[in-house]
Amino acid sequence: MKETAIYVHIPFCDHKCIYCDFYSIITSDNISAYKEALLKEIEHYAELHSTDREIISIFFGGGTPSLMAPEYIAEILNSLKSKFSVLADAEITLETNPGTVDEQKLIDFKKAGINRISIGIQSFHKAELDFMTRIHDPETAIRTVENASKIGFDNISIDLIFNLPGQTKEMWRDNLKKAMALPITHISPYSLILENGTILNKMVLDGKVELQDKDYDADLYETTISFLAEHGFQQYEVSNFCKPGFESVHNNAYWHYKDYLSFGTSSHSFLNGVRWKNASSLKHYINLVEANNHAAISEEILTKEQMLEEYVMLAMRSNGLSTLSLTEKFGHEWLEINSEFINLLTENDLITHSGGRICFTPKGYAICDEILAKFQ
Amino acid sequence: MKNIRNFCIIAHIDHGKSTIADGLLSFTGAVSERDSKSQVLDDMDLERERGITIKSHAIQMKYTAHDNIEYTINLIDTPGHVDFSYEVSRSLAACEGAILIVDAAQGVEAQTISNLYLALDAGLEIIPVINKIDLPSAMIDVVRGQIIDLIGCDESDIILASAKTRVGIEDIMEAIVTLIPPPKGDPDGPLQALIFDSVFDAYRGAVAYIRVFNGTLREKEQIKFFAHDNEYQSEEVGILHLTKFRTKSLAAGNVGYMIGSIKDVHDTKVGDTITHVKNGAKERWPGYKEIKPMVYSGLYPTESDDYEDLRDALDKFSLNDSALQFVPETSAALGFGFRCGFLGMLHMEIVQERLEREFDQSIVTTLPNVEYIVYTKHGKKIIVDNPALMPDVGEIERIEEPFIKAQIVTPSEFVGSIMKLSMEKRGVYKNTSYLDPTRADLTFEFPLSEIIFDFYDKLKSISRGYASFDYEYMGYKEAELVKLEIMLNSEKVDALSVIVHKSKAYDWGRKVCTKLKDLIPRQMFEIAIQAGIGNKVISRTNIKAMRKNVTAKCYGGDITRKRKLLEKQKEGKKRMKSVGNVEIPQEAFLAVLQLED
């Protein structure tokens, strides 16, 4: 049985945040037509790929999946469970925004089968939330986490964003402290990314907002890593930390180069070395599924070299490269041609290389794009 | 033979050499107005763009003069730049007379003077012409005075002309016929044909442009040269109209071309003499010199994989340019490349530009340098054309560098700033003479190394474009020179080494360090940049290690994008050169070519 993860994209949002470049739409038209299309797409791929696969994780991402009625999520989930062999203890995550769920809704999601909640808090400071045009306030954010815990979610993750314009080191530390006071098991602190096509990007281009420099970003990142370590959160990827035993199964599926099957607009699937992408536009997606039962618009068959490249990159970005697994999959060559560079990195405290595993140090994680580009 | 005239035109750049030539050619019907693409003689794109003639050619015209005799007149074009002064001298040697053109608005310039001296050395009859007399800014009387002072002619000897309005063209033709002596020589004597130029034709091999001084060259004859032992057969002989015109023979006094299955221009060296294998001449026509490069620079492919391509391109290039010299060299910083020798800076620029344009090569060039003579403490004499190969300080007894004698003609108001610039360039002032009350002719001696770099541009800028400059080589003199090395994390970057005068080393070192600090991006490790002489560090700075460069998110949909980005970054890194663990962008090597205050 091949371990496989499933992703379901829910593109609907209450509004668009300034830093977001995800495909999302803010009208509520087509919500039910979208579900019908999803169900049809699930049926299509189940016929093709359900045999010999066990589903280890299902992830509802967005957009704002928590905007949907619990029955909506339940119907999709039930369809998946009936058509795929979903493991009894599969991780089933719902991305949630504070302010979109009250206690009852959380109870209903749990009933629907969700067992992990990922909450997009981003900040505990009102000014920062306002800047990011998030709809919630700090109190709602805290209450959402507490409610989720109270009604029985024992695996709760939150997202935070650092290096916001004007964010002081004290403000960021304060965000981390507030997070630590909550009953969470997992945290994803992201350094602000300036994506093309976002409102924030335009603000920066227009000179209305000034980003902080890379060294400042590095300081905040260092603080993050050491602060979280002191509070029992181990780093298992560039931007992901968890209490022992709470690594996200779904994230690890991506990073440990497992197969994943995705449904919905602009989602990417990766099965048997082939990656494909669905149409981004909601209408286009619905039309394609109606016509063909699927909405894939581009496909990429990875070469051995490309797979090696991705494998190394993903492993290094997460909890390290197992030299044994690497060799089994791709042979000895990579390690041989990079051995001198690996030694250099070790000497300079950018990686550790022991027990058959090559891992970034905190200093290495911080410049991992530079280092990855230097591997042969 | 008495009805043949061979002449050339000498002028400062832009004084109208090509337009006068066009005027003469269309006047005599050698080129119809319709054919005339304006400036017929400059046939390379690059020449046209730069408004200069790089390679000389020749063209023949027929002219029935006022005495009712039809004359055969050969115009031999000359390269207009000091880099090609030897080739100029060979073109002049093929003539009996020269038209000296001076722009009515500009007056006598440095190159007017230096070319005139070459023509006088060659014993040519000089016909002075003031061109562009139709310009509103023409100052005919002033320029006439300058010319009279310069060559000691009579006022009435000077022809007033305008190539644009065709004024004076007929006067020039009459002067050519009446003033320039016919060639001398014996058509039945042993063959002596001077090669004044040669070009490479992809189908025919080398084409030699020749002036026959003695004897007659016919097709299907066994011929030989003086510069080498190879023998060939003359396959095609002819004269030059707009295109080649086959005549099967060329007799003493005439100018034309010869083709003989010669694979490249290295066997048809400019200045060499062609003679017959049987009953050939005993001696070559005087004046031949082996061409010697004056400026050297390393040429490296941007991507090291392209080394073989660059070699092919240089091979092909040198088929047509016997002056370009190149030998393979290796640089720790730049990989495999070539040390190339050029006649001068213009020649170097032309070669680089044509390699990029016509041969599609992407190249990195090192700072140009001259050739030094190093005397070691053990009494050895070493020729150094690459700073990286300079012996250690401890071994050096003394160093000599080439000097030039420079002539700068300038409106007198700029004399002060030119003096200052010349001092900065280690110039030694020799004397001043005034061409007229407002124009000074200054003579200096400079180390060649100081003027190959940015001297000409600076001279032009401080004189608002009015000063002109020309030079001739003098020979070697001792100088207090040091090898300044640049180190990145204590590793020498050989391609950035320079040989500079001791008094300038500190300043140079500081500027290079600062520039590198700006151009080298932050990397995984801290980078120490040092400039040093021997073991002594004279300037230092450092680039802090990169602290943050990581994509925060990489989930399912991001992976392809992230991999493509990584592939692109790796491509980018491939183009970087590296020394030790420091990646150096190409711009860093080019930047030392543009060091400013």
GROMACS .gro file of C-alpha atoms in nm, chain B residues 488 496 511-523 527 529 541-543 576-577 582-596:
model
   37
  864LEU     CA    1   3.959   3.722  -0.135
  872LEU     CA    2   4.260   4.116  -1.075
  887LYS     CA    3   3.945   5.168  -0.501
  888VAL     CA    4   3.945   4.806  -0.610
  889CYS     CA    5   3.858   4.688  -0.259
  890THR     CA    6   3.570   4.933  -0.234
  891LYS     CA    7   3.440   4.846  -0.576
  892LEU     CA    8   3.454   4.473  -0.507
  893LYS     CA    9   3.272   4.523  -0.182
  894ASP     CA   10   2.988   4.679  -0.379
  895LEU     CA   11   2.984   4.419  -0.651
  896ILE     CA   12   3.033   4.091  -0.473
  897PRO     CA   13   2.707   3.984  -0.315
  898ARG     CA   14   2.696   3.861   0.043
  899GLN     CA   15   2.764   3.491   0.058
  903ILE     CA   16   3.462   3.757   0.272
  905ILE     CA   17   3.894   4.163   0.057
  917THR     CA   18   3.763   4.561   0.376
  918ASN     CA   19   3.512   4.284   0.424
  919ILE     CA   20   3.172   4.162   0.318
  952MET     CA   21   2.996   3.325  -1.156
  953LYS     CA   22   3.366   3.271  -1.137
  958VAL     CA   23   3.401   3.316  -0.304
  959GLU     CA   24   3.174   3.357  -0.601
  960ILE     CA   25   3.268   3.656  -0.809
  961PRO     CA   26   3.019   3.800  -1.055
  962GLN     CA   27   3.149   3.883  -1.400
  963GLU     CA   28   3.087   4.253  -1.340
  964ALA     CA   29   3.356   4.252  -1.076
  965PHE     CA   30   3.619   4.175  -1.337
  966LEU     CA   31   3.483   4.438  -1.569
  967ALA     CA   32   3.451   4.691  -1.289
  968VAL     CA   33   3.824   4.730  -1.248
  969LEU     CA   34   3.817   4.859  -1.604
  970GLN     CA   35   3.605   5.147  -1.485
  971LEU     CA   36   3.758   5.254  -1.158
  972GLU     CA   37   3.665   5.610  -1.083
   0.00000   0.00000   0.00000
